[in-house]
PDB file of C-alpha atoms in Angstrom:
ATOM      1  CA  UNK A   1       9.959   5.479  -1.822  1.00  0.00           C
ATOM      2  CA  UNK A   2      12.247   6.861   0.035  1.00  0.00           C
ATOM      3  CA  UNK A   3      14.982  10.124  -0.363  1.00  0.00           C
ATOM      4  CA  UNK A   4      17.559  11.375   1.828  1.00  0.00           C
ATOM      5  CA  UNK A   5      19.183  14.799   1.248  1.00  0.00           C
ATOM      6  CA  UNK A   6      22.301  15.760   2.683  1.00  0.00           C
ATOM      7  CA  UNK A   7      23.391  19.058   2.994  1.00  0.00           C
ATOM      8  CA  UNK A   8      26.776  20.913   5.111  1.00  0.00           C
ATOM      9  CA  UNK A   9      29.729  19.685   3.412  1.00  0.00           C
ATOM     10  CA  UNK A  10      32.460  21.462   2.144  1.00  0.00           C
ATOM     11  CA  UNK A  11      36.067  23.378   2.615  1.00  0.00           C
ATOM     12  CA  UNK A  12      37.683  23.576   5.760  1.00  0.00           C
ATOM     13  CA  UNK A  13      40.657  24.117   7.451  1.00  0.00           C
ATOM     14  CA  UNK A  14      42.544  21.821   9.687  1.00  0.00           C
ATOM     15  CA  UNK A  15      41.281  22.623  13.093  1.00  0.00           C
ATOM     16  CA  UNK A  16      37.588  23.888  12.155  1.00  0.00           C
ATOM     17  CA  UNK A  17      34.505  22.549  12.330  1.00  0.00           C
ATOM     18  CA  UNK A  18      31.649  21.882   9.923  1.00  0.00           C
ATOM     19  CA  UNK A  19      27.627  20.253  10.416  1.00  0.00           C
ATOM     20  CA  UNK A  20      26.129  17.891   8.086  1.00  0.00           C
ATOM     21  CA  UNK A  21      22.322  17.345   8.238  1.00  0.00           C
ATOM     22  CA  UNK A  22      20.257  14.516   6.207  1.00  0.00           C
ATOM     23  CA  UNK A  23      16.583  14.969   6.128  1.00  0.00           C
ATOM     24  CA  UNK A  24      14.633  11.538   5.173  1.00  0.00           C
ATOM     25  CA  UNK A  25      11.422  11.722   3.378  1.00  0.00           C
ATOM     26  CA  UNK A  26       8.739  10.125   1.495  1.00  0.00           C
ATOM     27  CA  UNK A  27       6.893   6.815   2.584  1.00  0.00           C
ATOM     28  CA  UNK A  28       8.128   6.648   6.268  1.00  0.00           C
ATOM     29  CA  UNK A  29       6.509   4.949   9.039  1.00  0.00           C
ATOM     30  CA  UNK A  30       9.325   4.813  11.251  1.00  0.00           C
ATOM     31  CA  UNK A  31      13.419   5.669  11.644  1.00  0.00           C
ATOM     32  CA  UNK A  32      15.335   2.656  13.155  1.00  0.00           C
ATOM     33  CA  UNK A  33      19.154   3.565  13.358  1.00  0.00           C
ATOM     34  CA  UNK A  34      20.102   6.587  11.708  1.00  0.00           C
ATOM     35  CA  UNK A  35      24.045   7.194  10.187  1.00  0.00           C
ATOM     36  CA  UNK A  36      27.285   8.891   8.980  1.00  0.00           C
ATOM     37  CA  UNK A  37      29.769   6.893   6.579  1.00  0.00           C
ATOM     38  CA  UNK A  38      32.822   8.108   4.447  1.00  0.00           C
ATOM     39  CA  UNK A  39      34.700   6.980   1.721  1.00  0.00           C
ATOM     40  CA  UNK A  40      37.988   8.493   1.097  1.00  0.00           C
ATOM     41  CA  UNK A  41      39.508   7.985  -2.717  1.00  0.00           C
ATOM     42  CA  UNK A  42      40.667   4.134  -2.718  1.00  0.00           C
ATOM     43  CA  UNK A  43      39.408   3.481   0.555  1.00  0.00           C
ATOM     44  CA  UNK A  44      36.094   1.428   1.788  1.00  0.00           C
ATOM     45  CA  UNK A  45      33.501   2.880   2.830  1.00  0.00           C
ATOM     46  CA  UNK A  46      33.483   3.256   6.905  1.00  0.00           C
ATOM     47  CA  UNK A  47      30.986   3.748   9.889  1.00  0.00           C
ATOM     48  CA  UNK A  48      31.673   7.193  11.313  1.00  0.00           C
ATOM     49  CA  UNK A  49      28.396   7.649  13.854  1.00  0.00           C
ATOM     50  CA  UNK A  50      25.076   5.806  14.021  1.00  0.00           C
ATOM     51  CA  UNK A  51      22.615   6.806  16.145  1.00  0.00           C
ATOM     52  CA  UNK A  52      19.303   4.590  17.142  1.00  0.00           C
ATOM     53  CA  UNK A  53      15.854   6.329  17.364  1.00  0.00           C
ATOM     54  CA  UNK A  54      16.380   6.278  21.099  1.00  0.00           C
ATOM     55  CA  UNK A  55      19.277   8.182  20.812  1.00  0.00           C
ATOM     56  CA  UNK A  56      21.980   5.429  21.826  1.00  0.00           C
ATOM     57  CA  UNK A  57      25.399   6.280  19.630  1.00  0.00           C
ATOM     58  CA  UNK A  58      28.206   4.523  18.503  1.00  0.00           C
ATOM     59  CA  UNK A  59      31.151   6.295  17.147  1.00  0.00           C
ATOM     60  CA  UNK A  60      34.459   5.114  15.208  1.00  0.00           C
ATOM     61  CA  UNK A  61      37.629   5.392  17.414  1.00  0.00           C
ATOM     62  CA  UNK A  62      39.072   7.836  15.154  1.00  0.00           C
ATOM     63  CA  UNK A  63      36.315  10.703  15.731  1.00  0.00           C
ATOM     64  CA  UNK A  64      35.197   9.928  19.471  1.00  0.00           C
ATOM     65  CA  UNK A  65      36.007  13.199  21.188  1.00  0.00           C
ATOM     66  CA  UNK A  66      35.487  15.352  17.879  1.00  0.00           C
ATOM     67  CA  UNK A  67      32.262  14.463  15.813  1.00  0.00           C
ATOM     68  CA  UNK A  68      28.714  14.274  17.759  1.00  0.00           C
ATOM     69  CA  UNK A  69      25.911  12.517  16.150  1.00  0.00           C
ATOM     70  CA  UNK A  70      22.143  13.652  17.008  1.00  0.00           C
ATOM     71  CA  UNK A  71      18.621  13.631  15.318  1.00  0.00           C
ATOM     72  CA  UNK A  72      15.608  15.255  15.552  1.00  0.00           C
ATOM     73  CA  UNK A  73      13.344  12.333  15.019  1.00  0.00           C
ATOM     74  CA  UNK A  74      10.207  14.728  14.622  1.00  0.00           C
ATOM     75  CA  UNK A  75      12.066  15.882  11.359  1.00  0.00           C
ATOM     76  CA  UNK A  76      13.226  12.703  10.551  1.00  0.00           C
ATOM     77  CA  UNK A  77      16.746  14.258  10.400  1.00  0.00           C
ATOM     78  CA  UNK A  78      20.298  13.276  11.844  1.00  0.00           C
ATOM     79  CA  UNK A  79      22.809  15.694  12.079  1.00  0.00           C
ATOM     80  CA  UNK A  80      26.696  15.386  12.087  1.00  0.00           C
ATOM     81  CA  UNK A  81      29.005  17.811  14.523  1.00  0.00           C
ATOM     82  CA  UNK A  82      32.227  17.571  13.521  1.00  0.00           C
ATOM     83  CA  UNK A  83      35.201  19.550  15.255  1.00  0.00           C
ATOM     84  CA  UNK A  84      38.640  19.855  15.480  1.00  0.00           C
ATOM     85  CA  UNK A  85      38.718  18.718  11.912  1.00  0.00           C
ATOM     86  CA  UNK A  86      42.105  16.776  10.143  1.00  0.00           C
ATOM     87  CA  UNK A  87      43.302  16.757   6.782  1.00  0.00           C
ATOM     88  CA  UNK A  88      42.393  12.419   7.250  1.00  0.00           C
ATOM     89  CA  UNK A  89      38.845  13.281   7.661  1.00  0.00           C
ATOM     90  CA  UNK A  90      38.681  14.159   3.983  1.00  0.00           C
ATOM     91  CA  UNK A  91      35.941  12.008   2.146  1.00  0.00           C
ATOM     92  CA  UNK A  92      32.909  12.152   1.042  1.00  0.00           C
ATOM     93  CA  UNK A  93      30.020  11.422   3.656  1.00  0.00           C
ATOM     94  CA  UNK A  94      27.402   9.645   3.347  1.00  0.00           C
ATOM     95  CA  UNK A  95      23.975   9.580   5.791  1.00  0.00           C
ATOM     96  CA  UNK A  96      21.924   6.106   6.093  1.00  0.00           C
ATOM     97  CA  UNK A  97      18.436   5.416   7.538  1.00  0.00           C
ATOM     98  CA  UNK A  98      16.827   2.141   8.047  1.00  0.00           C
ATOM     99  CA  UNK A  99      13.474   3.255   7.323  1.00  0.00           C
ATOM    100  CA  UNK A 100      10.225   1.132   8.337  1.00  0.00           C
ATOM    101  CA  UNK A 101       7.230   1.468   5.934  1.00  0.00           C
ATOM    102  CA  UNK A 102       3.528   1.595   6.491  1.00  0.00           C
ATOM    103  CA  UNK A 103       3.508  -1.943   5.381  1.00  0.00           C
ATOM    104  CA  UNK A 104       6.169  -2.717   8.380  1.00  0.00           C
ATOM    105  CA  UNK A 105       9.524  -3.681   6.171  1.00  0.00           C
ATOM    106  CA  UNK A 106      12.559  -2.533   7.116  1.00  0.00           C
ATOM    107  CA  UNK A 107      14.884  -1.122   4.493  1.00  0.00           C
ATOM    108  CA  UNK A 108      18.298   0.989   4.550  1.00  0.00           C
ATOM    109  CA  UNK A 109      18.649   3.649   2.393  1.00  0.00           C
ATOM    110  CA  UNK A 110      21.546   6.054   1.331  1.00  0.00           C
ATOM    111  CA  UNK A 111      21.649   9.814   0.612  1.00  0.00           C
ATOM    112  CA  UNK A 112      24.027  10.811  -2.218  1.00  0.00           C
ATOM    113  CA  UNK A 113      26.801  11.983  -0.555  1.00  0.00           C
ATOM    114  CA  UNK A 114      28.630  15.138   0.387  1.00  0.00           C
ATOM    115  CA  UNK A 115      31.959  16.017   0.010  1.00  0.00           C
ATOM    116  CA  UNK A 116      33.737  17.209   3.385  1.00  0.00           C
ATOM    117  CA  UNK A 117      37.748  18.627   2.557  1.00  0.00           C
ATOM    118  CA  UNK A 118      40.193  19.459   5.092  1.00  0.00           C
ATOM    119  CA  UNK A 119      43.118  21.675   4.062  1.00  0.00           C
ATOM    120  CA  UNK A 120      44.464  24.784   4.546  1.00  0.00           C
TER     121      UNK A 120
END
């Protein structure tokens, strides 16, 4: 089995920054793309950043220029910059991993979520 913790969110101000980590462990043979979604009240959940092991990204229009994805693969940990945060960014994040086991399947897994607020 698998668990990722998440840890970083919280209260912010419009204009500030916060950084979310997620550290995957447990029965892990391999990281394959590593991301950030959110899920505002009555909204679906959205792609924010994904990152692959090699370090390619992919970013939702609405945070290119202001959030940076990176890992640390040797921790098996992605991390979440986020800057010049907006009240619209309020939502609760959530960090994925598609994890590849010692017996070579490939399965996603989700970390339980941190709440990020913007407001002053």
């Amino acid at each position: 089995q698998v668990q990722l913790v998440e840890s970083g969110g919280g209260l912010v101000q419009p204009g500030g920054s916060l950084r979310l980590s997620c550290a995957a462990s447990g029965s892990i043979f391999s990281i394959n793309a590593m991301g950030w979604y959110r899920q505002a009240p009555g909204k679906q959940r959205e792609l924010v950043a994904a990152i692959t092991s090699g370090g390619s990204t992919n970013y939702a229009d609405s945070v290119k220029g202001r959030f940076t994805i990176s890992r640390d693969n040797a921790k098996n940990t992605v991390y979440l910059q986020m800057n010049s945060l907006k009240p619209g960014d309020t939502a609760v994040y959530y960090c994925k991993a598609d994890v590849r086991s010692y017996y070579y399947t490939l399965t996603s897994y989700w970390g339980q979520g941190t709440q990020v607020t913007v407001s002053s």
